[in-house]
Amino acid sequence: MEENLKKIKEKVESQIIKIENLDGLDRIRSEVLGKKGELTQILKNLKNYSEEERPIVGKRVNELRKSIIEKMENKKEELKKEELMIKMKNQEKIDFSFPVDENLGSLHPITIVQREVEDLFRTMGFHVEDGNEVETEYNNFEAVNVPKYHPARDMQDTFWLENGQLLKTQTSAAQNKIMRKYGAPVKAIFPGRCFRNEDLDASHENTFFQLEGMMIDEDVSIANLIYFMKTTLSEIFKKDLKVRLRPGFFPFVEPGFELDVSCMYCGGKGCKVCKHGGWIELCPCGMIHPRVLEMGGIDTEKYSGFAFGLGLSRLAMMKYGIDDLRVLNSGDLRNLKQIGIQ
Ligand code: FA5
């Protein structure tokens, strides 16, 4: 037995040293560790050993297995580094002395989509407002009906400054200031960068863009809200989209909705982008809560309004068919080329 294991060990180790690419490693993995691999076979045949021998043989096989896996992982890292070096040497040489091409460079996909949405809303009578990135706790939370210790704060954990201010978690943080600045009636959109302490995945970043919209006037209804949302999305994607509206809870709207778009990566079947649900949450919205209007100095007897918080980064991701949001913050120019922007 010992002799057999020693032979396997020597053979595999010498193969690993000679391997020149990742495919070769996969082959060895299946020959030795796969279902029909040499080591797996020994484990399968443990029954042929005596009761005393079995635990000893099992232990030895597992030790060898562990050591082979470790060597293969090290080799894998080595091969990856080599591949990268070859790529850098052969294909992606950067000539710093090359004269600058004045025409090079383009707008970021998020900026392009943001400007498209802004133009569209301007034609519908909205004006574009700016928001801060560093905000007061009052504007980000209290003024939108999320008092201290409200559980909704847990969903928007953020980065705090020593002076008690924070990096804004939502564009809704500008609602109060805009209401106070313009009073009612008002039709405004306000795009901006938001920050959250998030678990990152294909559709969640810690730094992302939203575009908020707000319309306050006499007799504003949910029907107006749905009209604006459908028009916007159809214009952006140049086709009628499958959207769904479902109840959603946000302390600053009542009633509140989640507006989801059918996942365009999998056609609604479920994939990593839509977290296997078939829908992507894009634009929560609702009728502004009377308390939020009051805090903004708006007469709630006379006026009502809607607000929405469009996920601008997600919109850009969908529009350009990018299947991982993180690409948008990567600063890698090759991604721009791939989606036809540069
Ligand atoms: C909000 O931020 C609310 N302020 C939106 C709102 C405004 C509701 C007005 C009602 C009225 P939410 O946390 O769901 O809601 O975020 C809104 C959108 O921003 C999401 O649908 C999503 O498209 C985008 N978003 C949220 N978190 C992230 C993230 N970590 N990365 C990328 N996009 C995100």
GROMACS .gro file of C-alpha atoms and ligand atoms in nm:
model
  376
    1MET     CA    1   0.000   0.000   0.000
    2GLU     CA    2   0.268   0.247   0.113
    3GLU     CA    3   0.465   0.164  -0.199
    4ASN     CA    4   0.163   0.228  -0.420
    5LEU     CA    5   0.090   0.566  -0.256
    6LYS     CA    6   0.455   0.665  -0.285
    7LYS     CA    7   0.447   0.588  -0.658
    8ILE     CA    8   0.131   0.796  -0.709
    9LYS     CA    9   0.283   1.084  -0.511
   10GLU     CA   10   0.605   1.087  -0.715
   11LYS     CA   11   0.423   1.056  -1.045
   12VAL     CA   12   0.177   1.334  -0.972
   13GLU     CA   13   0.435   1.572  -0.832
   14SER     CA   14   0.660   1.533  -1.132
   15GLN     CA   15   0.358   1.589  -1.362
   16ILE     CA   16   0.259   1.906  -1.175
   17ILE     CA   17   0.610   2.048  -1.214
   18LYS     CA   18   0.600   1.994  -1.590
   19ILE     CA   19   0.247   2.124  -1.652
   20GLU     CA   20   0.235   2.433  -1.874
   21ASN     CA   21  -0.126   2.543  -1.865
   22LEU     CA   22  -0.442   2.536  -1.655
   23ASP     CA   23  -0.606   2.269  -1.874
   24GLY     CA   24  -0.322   2.031  -1.789
   25LEU     CA   25  -0.391   2.082  -1.421
   26ASP     CA   26  -0.759   1.997  -1.469
   27ARG     CA   27  -0.657   1.675  -1.644
   28ILE     CA   28  -0.436   1.566  -1.354
   29ARG     CA   29  -0.708   1.659  -1.107
   30SER     CA   30  -0.954   1.427  -1.275
   31GLU     CA   31  -0.699   1.145  -1.328
   32VAL     CA   32  -0.604   1.137  -0.960
   33LEU     CA   33  -0.880   1.297  -0.759
   34GLY     CA   34  -1.183   1.263  -0.991
   35LYS     CA   35  -1.461   1.007  -0.954
   36LYS     CA   36  -1.254   0.746  -1.135
   37GLY     CA   37  -0.920   0.884  -1.016
   38GLU     CA   38  -0.650   0.664  -0.867
   39LEU     CA   39  -0.685   0.793  -0.510
   40THR     CA   40  -1.064   0.784  -0.521
   41GLN     CA   41  -1.046   0.421  -0.633
   42ILE     CA   42  -0.831   0.330  -0.333
   43LEU     CA   43  -1.086   0.490  -0.101
   44LYS     CA   44  -1.370   0.308  -0.277
   45ASN     CA   45  -1.191  -0.023  -0.224
   46LEU     CA   46  -1.121   0.028   0.146
   47LYS     CA   47  -1.353  -0.262   0.216
   48ASN     CA   48  -1.084  -0.496   0.080
   49TYR     CA   49  -0.854  -0.405   0.369
   50SER     CA   50  -0.868  -0.556   0.715
   51GLU     CA   51  -1.047  -0.364   0.991
   52GLU     CA   52  -0.714  -0.255   1.146
   53GLU     CA   53  -0.569  -0.144   0.813
   54ARG     CA   54  -0.873   0.055   0.695
   55PRO     CA   55  -0.832   0.368   0.913
   56ILE     CA   56  -0.459   0.377   0.845
   57VAL     CA   57  -0.500   0.349   0.469
   58GLY     CA   58  -0.787   0.605   0.472
   59LYS     CA   59  -0.576   0.850   0.670
   60ARG     CA   60  -0.275   0.812   0.440
   61VAL     CA   61  -0.485   0.856   0.125
   62ASN     CA   62  -0.647   1.171   0.266
   63GLU     CA   63  -0.308   1.314   0.363
   64LEU     CA   64  -0.180   1.256   0.013
   65ARG     CA   65  -0.496   1.401  -0.137
   66LYS     CA   66  -0.454   1.718   0.071
   67SER     CA   67  -0.091   1.758  -0.023
   68ILE     CA   68  -0.168   1.709  -0.397
   69ILE     CA   69  -0.450   1.968  -0.383
   70GLU     CA   70  -0.215   2.216  -0.215
   71LYS     CA   71   0.054   2.164  -0.478
   72MET     CA   72  -0.203   2.202  -0.756
   73GLU     CA   73  -0.334   2.529  -0.606
   74ASN     CA   74   0.019   2.668  -0.585
   75LYS     CA   75   0.084   2.568  -0.945
   76LYS     CA   76  -0.243   2.727  -1.050
   77GLU     CA   77  -0.140   3.061  -0.900
   78GLU     CA   78   0.200   3.032  -1.069
   79LEU     CA   79   0.039   2.960  -1.409
   80LYS     CA   80  -0.206   3.248  -1.372
   81LYS     CA   81   0.080   3.489  -1.302
   82GLU     CA   82   0.271   3.356  -1.602
   83GLU     CA   83  -0.033   3.398  -1.828
   84LEU     CA   84  -0.072   3.755  -1.712
   85MET     CA   85   0.293   3.833  -1.776
   86ILE     CA   86   0.268   3.689  -2.127
   87LYS     CA   87  -0.045   3.896  -2.195
   88MET     CA   88   0.124   4.209  -2.074
   89LYS     CA   89   0.437   4.141  -2.277
   90ASN     CA   90   0.269   4.044  -2.602
   91GLN     CA   91  -0.065   4.211  -2.632
   92GLU     CA   92  -0.100   4.497  -2.399
   93LYS     CA   93   0.219   4.690  -2.423
   94ILE     CA   94   0.173   5.048  -2.317
   95ASP     CA   95   0.387   5.296  -2.503
   96PHE     CA   96   0.407   5.600  -2.277
   97SER     CA   97   0.592   5.800  -2.539
   98PHE     CA   98   0.304   5.766  -2.786
   99PRO     CA   99   0.153   6.106  -2.875
  100VAL     CA  100  -0.182   6.170  -2.707
  101ASP     CA  101  -0.483   6.132  -2.933
  102GLU     CA  102  -0.706   6.426  -2.853
  103ASN     CA  103  -1.012   6.230  -2.966
  104LEU     CA  104  -0.961   5.947  -2.721
  105GLY     CA  105  -1.182   5.920  -2.417
  106SER     CA  106  -1.554   5.909  -2.368
  107LEU     CA  107  -1.821   5.961  -2.111
  108HIS     CA  108  -1.879   5.692  -1.851
  109PRO     CA  109  -2.182   5.468  -1.928
  110ILE     CA  110  -2.355   5.595  -1.613
  111THR     CA  111  -2.306   5.956  -1.723
  112ILE     CA  112  -2.444   5.876  -2.068
  113VAL     CA  113  -2.757   5.713  -1.924
  114GLN     CA  114  -2.793   5.989  -1.662
  115ARG     CA  115  -2.790   6.256  -1.934
  116GLU     CA  116  -3.044   6.062  -2.140
  117VAL     CA  117  -3.280   6.040  -1.843
  118GLU     CA  118  -3.225   6.408  -1.760
  119ASP     CA  119  -3.305   6.515  -2.118
  120LEU     CA  120  -3.617   6.304  -2.114
  121PHE     CA  121  -3.745   6.451  -1.789
  122ARG     CA  122  -3.664   6.804  -1.904
  123THR     CA  123  -3.899   6.751  -2.198
  124MET     CA  124  -4.166   6.655  -1.943
  125GLY     CA  125  -4.120   6.979  -1.750
  126PHE     CA  126  -3.885   6.863  -1.472
  127HIS     CA  127  -3.572   7.054  -1.374
  128VAL     CA  128  -3.247   6.892  -1.266
  129GLU     CA  129  -3.115   6.952  -0.914
  130ASP     CA  130  -2.789   6.865  -0.745
  131GLY     CA  131  -2.746   6.683  -0.415
  132ASN     CA  132  -2.454   6.650  -0.172
  133GLU     CA  133  -2.249   6.337  -0.126
  134VAL     CA  134  -2.176   6.417   0.238
  135GLU     CA  135  -2.505   6.474   0.415
  136THR     CA  136  -2.646   6.544   0.756
  137GLU     CA  137  -2.818   6.262   0.938
  138TYR     CA  138  -3.130   6.480   0.942
  139ASN     CA  139  -3.153   6.511   0.561
  140ASN     CA  140  -3.064   6.150   0.489
  141PHE     CA  141  -3.294   5.994   0.748
  142GLU     CA  142  -3.506   6.212   0.976
  143ALA     CA  143  -3.644   6.445   0.707
  144VAL     CA  144  -3.767   6.141   0.514
  145ASN     CA  145  -3.947   5.997   0.812
  146VAL     CA  146  -3.674   5.759   0.931
  147PRO     CA  147  -3.614   5.866   1.291
  148LYS     CA  148  -3.325   5.739   1.505
  149TYR     CA  149  -3.356   5.367   1.588
  150HIS     CA  150  -3.610   5.309   1.306
  151PRO     CA  151  -3.547   4.956   1.170
  152ALA     CA  152  -3.534   5.094   0.812
  153ARG     CA  153  -3.191   5.238   0.900
  154ASP     CA  154  -3.048   4.887   0.916
  155MET     CA  155  -3.112   4.841   0.544
  156GLN     CA  156  -2.902   5.146   0.466
  157ASP     CA  157  -2.592   5.114   0.680
  158THR     CA  158  -2.338   5.370   0.563
  159PHE     CA  159  -2.001   5.533   0.623
  160TRP     CA  160  -1.997   5.792   0.900
  161LEU     CA  161  -1.769   6.091   0.940
  162GLU     CA  162  -1.623   6.191   1.274
  163ASN     CA  163  -1.831   6.510   1.273
  164GLY     CA  164  -2.154   6.305   1.276
  165GLN     CA  165  -2.228   6.353   0.905
  166LEU     CA  166  -2.250   6.060   0.667
  167LEU     CA  167  -2.203   5.956   0.305
  168LYS     CA  168  -2.557   5.970   0.173
  169THR     CA  169  -2.729   5.638   0.127
  170GLN     CA  170  -3.005   5.759  -0.103
  171THR     CA  171  -3.086   6.051  -0.329
  172SER     CA  172  -3.402   6.093  -0.119
  173ALA     CA  173  -3.168   6.289   0.112
  174ALA     CA  174  -3.224   6.595  -0.109
  175GLN     CA  175  -3.605   6.585  -0.094
  176ASN     CA  176  -3.641   6.813   0.207
  177LYS     CA  177  -3.400   7.078   0.076
  178ILE     CA  178  -3.573   7.090  -0.263
  179MET     CA  179  -3.917   7.122  -0.106
  180ARG     CA  180  -3.793   7.406   0.113
  181LYS     CA  181  -3.618   7.577  -0.178
  182TYR     CA  182  -3.904   7.568  -0.431
  183GLY     CA  183  -4.220   7.500  -0.232
  184ALA     CA  184  -4.513   7.356  -0.433
  185PRO     CA  185  -4.582   7.294  -0.713
  186VAL     CA  186  -4.245   7.144  -0.807
  187LYS     CA  187  -4.120   6.888  -1.061
  188ALA     CA  188  -3.755   6.797  -1.009
  189ILE     CA  189  -3.512   6.514  -1.063
  190PHE     CA  190  -3.185   6.483  -0.871
  191PRO     CA  191  -2.922   6.226  -0.966
  192GLY     CA  192  -2.634   6.146  -0.735
  193ARG     CA  193  -2.375   5.908  -0.599
  194CYS     CA  194  -2.486   5.700  -0.300
  195PHE     CA  195  -2.291   5.488  -0.056
  196ARG     CA  196  -2.384   5.186   0.149
  197ASN     CA  197  -2.202   4.935   0.360
  198GLU     CA  198  -2.321   4.643   0.147
  199ASP     CA  199  -2.244   4.279   0.080
  200LEU     CA  200  -2.120   4.312  -0.276
  201ASP     CA  201  -2.249   4.101  -0.564
  202ALA     CA  202  -2.337   4.134  -0.933
  203SER     CA  203  -2.611   4.391  -0.861
  204HIS     CA  204  -2.485   4.554  -0.540
  205GLU     CA  205  -2.196   4.799  -0.501
  206ASN     CA  206  -2.090   5.007  -0.202
  207THR     CA  207  -2.081   5.313  -0.429
  208PHE     CA  208  -2.356   5.349  -0.686
  209PHE     CA  209  -2.581   5.604  -0.854
  210GLN     CA  210  -2.947   5.674  -0.811
  211LEU     CA  211  -3.170   5.926  -0.981
  212GLU     CA  212  -3.455   6.055  -0.772
  213GLY     CA  213  -3.764   6.222  -0.910
  214MET     CA  214  -4.033   6.416  -0.731
  215MET     CA  215  -4.351   6.580  -0.849
  216ILE     CA  216  -4.570   6.778  -0.610
  217ASP     CA  217  -4.884   6.951  -0.726
  218GLU     CA  218  -5.259   6.951  -0.683
  219ASP     CA  219  -5.424   6.619  -0.772
  220VAL     CA  220  -5.107   6.418  -0.835
  221SER     CA  221  -5.187   6.047  -0.835
  222ILE     CA  222  -5.029   5.705  -0.868
  223ALA     CA  223  -5.150   5.699  -1.231
  224ASN     CA  224  -4.914   5.994  -1.304
  225LEU     CA  225  -4.630   5.810  -1.138
  226ILE     CA  226  -4.682   5.492  -1.340
  227TYR     CA  227  -4.708   5.692  -1.662
  228PHE     CA  228  -4.375   5.870  -1.598
  229MET     CA  229  -4.196   5.550  -1.509
  230LYS     CA  230  -4.317   5.350  -1.808
  231THR     CA  231  -4.243   5.634  -2.049
  232THR     CA  232  -3.893   5.675  -1.912
  233LEU     CA  233  -3.801   5.308  -1.926
  234SER     CA  234  -3.945   5.254  -2.274
  235GLU     CA  235  -3.756   5.558  -2.404
  236ILE     CA  236  -3.429   5.449  -2.247
  237PHE     CA  237  -3.448   5.093  -2.376
  238LYS     CA  238  -3.626   5.189  -2.700
  239LYS     CA  239  -3.878   4.912  -2.649
  240ASP     CA  240  -4.179   4.829  -2.434
  241LEU     CA  241  -4.048   4.666  -2.121
  242LYS     CA  242  -4.211   4.408  -1.902
  243VAL     CA  243  -4.243   4.578  -1.564
  244ARG     CA  244  -4.428   4.486  -1.249
  245LEU     CA  245  -4.541   4.696  -0.960
  246ARG     CA  246  -4.569   4.538  -0.618
  247PRO     CA  247  -4.620   4.680  -0.271
  248GLY     CA  248  -4.297   4.799  -0.110
  249PHE     CA  249  -4.227   4.959   0.225
  250PHE     CA  250  -4.037   5.287   0.251
  251PRO     CA  251  -4.114   5.513   0.548
  252PHE     CA  252  -4.123   5.821   0.323
  253VAL     CA  253  -4.401   5.706   0.088
  254GLU     CA  254  -4.754   5.580   0.140
  255PRO     CA  255  -4.849   5.375  -0.049
  256GLY     CA  256  -4.507   5.255  -0.158
  257PHE     CA  257  -4.416   5.029  -0.450
  258GLU     CA  258  -4.127   4.835  -0.592
  259LEU     CA  259  -4.105   4.865  -0.966
  260ASP     CA  260  -3.919   4.568  -1.110
  261VAL     CA  261  -3.808   4.499  -1.466
  262SER     CA  262  -3.806   4.152  -1.612
  263CYS     CA  263  -3.442   4.036  -1.612
  264MET     CA  264  -3.302   4.090  -1.959
  265TYR     CA  265  -3.004   3.863  -1.904
  266CYS     CA  266  -3.205   3.546  -1.861
  267GLY     CA  267  -3.543   3.655  -2.003
  268GLY     CA  268  -3.698   3.608  -1.659
  269LYS     CA  269  -3.579   3.249  -1.609
  270GLY     CA  270  -3.344   3.337  -1.320
  271CYS     CA  271  -2.969   3.402  -1.317
  272LYS     CA  272  -2.695   3.548  -1.095
  273VAL     CA  273  -2.788   3.907  -1.188
  274CYS     CA  274  -3.152   3.876  -1.078
  275LYS     CA  275  -3.052   3.648  -0.791
  276HIS     CA  276  -3.251   3.373  -0.963
  277GLY     CA  277  -3.583   3.555  -0.919
  278GLY     CA  278  -3.635   3.658  -1.282
  279TRP     CA  279  -3.689   4.027  -1.192
  280ILE     CA  280  -3.452   4.315  -1.119
  281GLU     CA  281  -3.550   4.579  -0.863
  282LEU     CA  282  -3.499   4.905  -1.043
  283CYS     CA  283  -3.717   5.183  -0.919
  284PRO     CA  284  -3.895   5.196  -0.587
  285CYS     CA  285  -4.155   5.469  -0.576
  286GLY     CA  286  -4.474   5.589  -0.413
  287MET     CA  287  -4.687   5.878  -0.299
  288ILE     CA  288  -4.488   6.106  -0.069
  289HIS     CA  289  -4.585   6.057   0.295
  290PRO     CA  290  -4.778   6.361   0.431
  291ARG     CA  291  -4.532   6.387   0.720
  292VAL     CA  292  -4.243   6.426   0.473
  293LEU     CA  293  -4.435   6.697   0.288
  294GLU     CA  294  -4.505   6.875   0.617
  295MET     CA  295  -4.137   6.861   0.716
  296GLY     CA  296  -4.064   7.021   0.377
  297GLY     CA  297  -4.310   7.302   0.452
  298ILE     CA  298  -4.573   7.186   0.196
  299ASP     CA  299  -4.944   7.237   0.258
  300THR     CA  300  -5.079   6.880   0.263
  301GLU     CA  301  -5.442   6.996   0.243
  302LYS     CA  302  -5.373   7.129  -0.103
  303TYR     CA  303  -5.085   6.929  -0.242
  304SER     CA  304  -4.981   6.569  -0.288
  305GLY     CA  305  -4.690   6.421  -0.476
  306PHE     CA  306  -4.500   6.117  -0.592
  307ALA     CA  307  -4.133   6.029  -0.564
  308PHE     CA  308  -3.919   5.758  -0.717
  309GLY     CA  309  -3.560   5.642  -0.671
  310LEU     CA  310  -3.431   5.499  -0.997
  311GLY     CA  311  -3.122   5.277  -0.965
  312LEU     CA  312  -2.910   5.456  -1.223
  313SER     CA  313  -2.612   5.221  -1.204
  314ARG     CA  314  -2.842   4.924  -1.256
  315LEU     CA  315  -3.009   5.103  -1.545
  316ALA     CA  316  -2.671   5.161  -1.713
  317MET     CA  317  -2.578   4.800  -1.650
  318MET     CA  318  -2.896   4.677  -1.817
  319LYS     CA  319  -2.881   4.919  -2.105
  320TYR     CA  320  -2.528   4.811  -2.197
  321GLY     CA  321  -2.581   4.442  -2.124
  322ILE     CA  322  -2.317   4.433  -1.850
  323ASP     CA  323  -2.380   4.134  -1.627
  324ASP     CA  324  -2.187   4.259  -1.325
  325LEU     CA  325  -2.240   4.604  -1.179
  326ARG     CA  326  -1.891   4.612  -1.030
  327VAL     CA  327  -1.746   4.648  -1.380
  328LEU     CA  328  -1.881   5.004  -1.385
  329ASN     CA  329  -1.657   5.112  -1.098
  330SER     CA  330  -1.353   4.915  -1.212
  331GLY     CA  331  -1.193   5.189  -1.421
  332ASP     CA  332  -1.085   4.926  -1.673
  333LEU     CA  333  -1.092   5.078  -2.021
  334ARG     CA  334  -1.123   4.737  -2.185
  335ASN     CA  335  -1.477   4.715  -2.046
  336LEU     CA  336  -1.573   5.036  -2.225
  337LYS     CA  337  -1.436   4.899  -2.552
  338GLN     CA  338  -1.630   4.578  -2.505
  339ILE     CA  339  -1.962   4.759  -2.471
  340GLY     CA  340  -1.879   4.976  -2.772
  341ILE     CA  341  -1.828   5.307  -2.596
  342GLN     CA  342  -1.460   5.370  -2.675
  343FA5     C1  343  -3.416   5.375  -0.189
  343FA5     O1  344  -3.299   5.409  -0.184
  343FA5     C2  345  -3.527   5.478  -0.179
  343FA5     N1  346  -3.471   5.603  -0.139
  343FA5     C3  347  -3.595   5.490  -0.316
  343FA5     C4  348  -3.725   5.564  -0.314
  343FA5     C5  349  -3.729   5.697  -0.349
  343FA5     C6  350  -3.841   5.495  -0.277
  343FA5     C7  351  -3.850   5.765  -0.347
  343FA5     C8  352  -3.961   5.563  -0.277
  343FA5     C9  353  -3.964   5.697  -0.313
  343FA5     P1  354  -3.365   5.123  -0.241
  343FA5     O2  355  -3.279   5.099  -0.123
  343FA5     O3  356  -3.450   5.009  -0.280
  343FA5     O4  357  -3.463   5.247  -0.216
  343FA5     O5  358  -3.276   5.166  -0.364
  343FA5    C10  359  -3.332   5.215  -0.482
  343FA5    C11  360  -3.266   5.154  -0.604
  343FA5     O6  361  -3.128   5.184  -0.600
  343FA5    C12  362  -3.275   5.000  -0.608
  343FA5     O7  363  -3.392   4.954  -0.670
  343FA5    C13  364  -3.153   4.967  -0.692
  343FA5     O8  365  -3.183   4.980  -0.830
  343FA5    C14  366  -3.055   5.075  -0.652
  343FA5     N2  367  -2.964   5.024  -0.547
  343FA5    C15  368  -2.988   5.011  -0.414
  343FA5     N3  369  -2.881   4.960  -0.351
  343FA5    C16  370  -2.787   4.942  -0.446
  343FA5    C17  371  -2.651   4.895  -0.444
  343FA5     N4  372  -2.590   4.857  -0.331
  343FA5     N5  373  -2.583   4.888  -0.562
  343FA5    C18  374  -2.643   4.928  -0.677
  343FA5     N6  375  -2.768   4.975  -0.685
  343FA5    C19  376  -2.840   4.982  -0.572
   0.00000   0.00000   0.00000
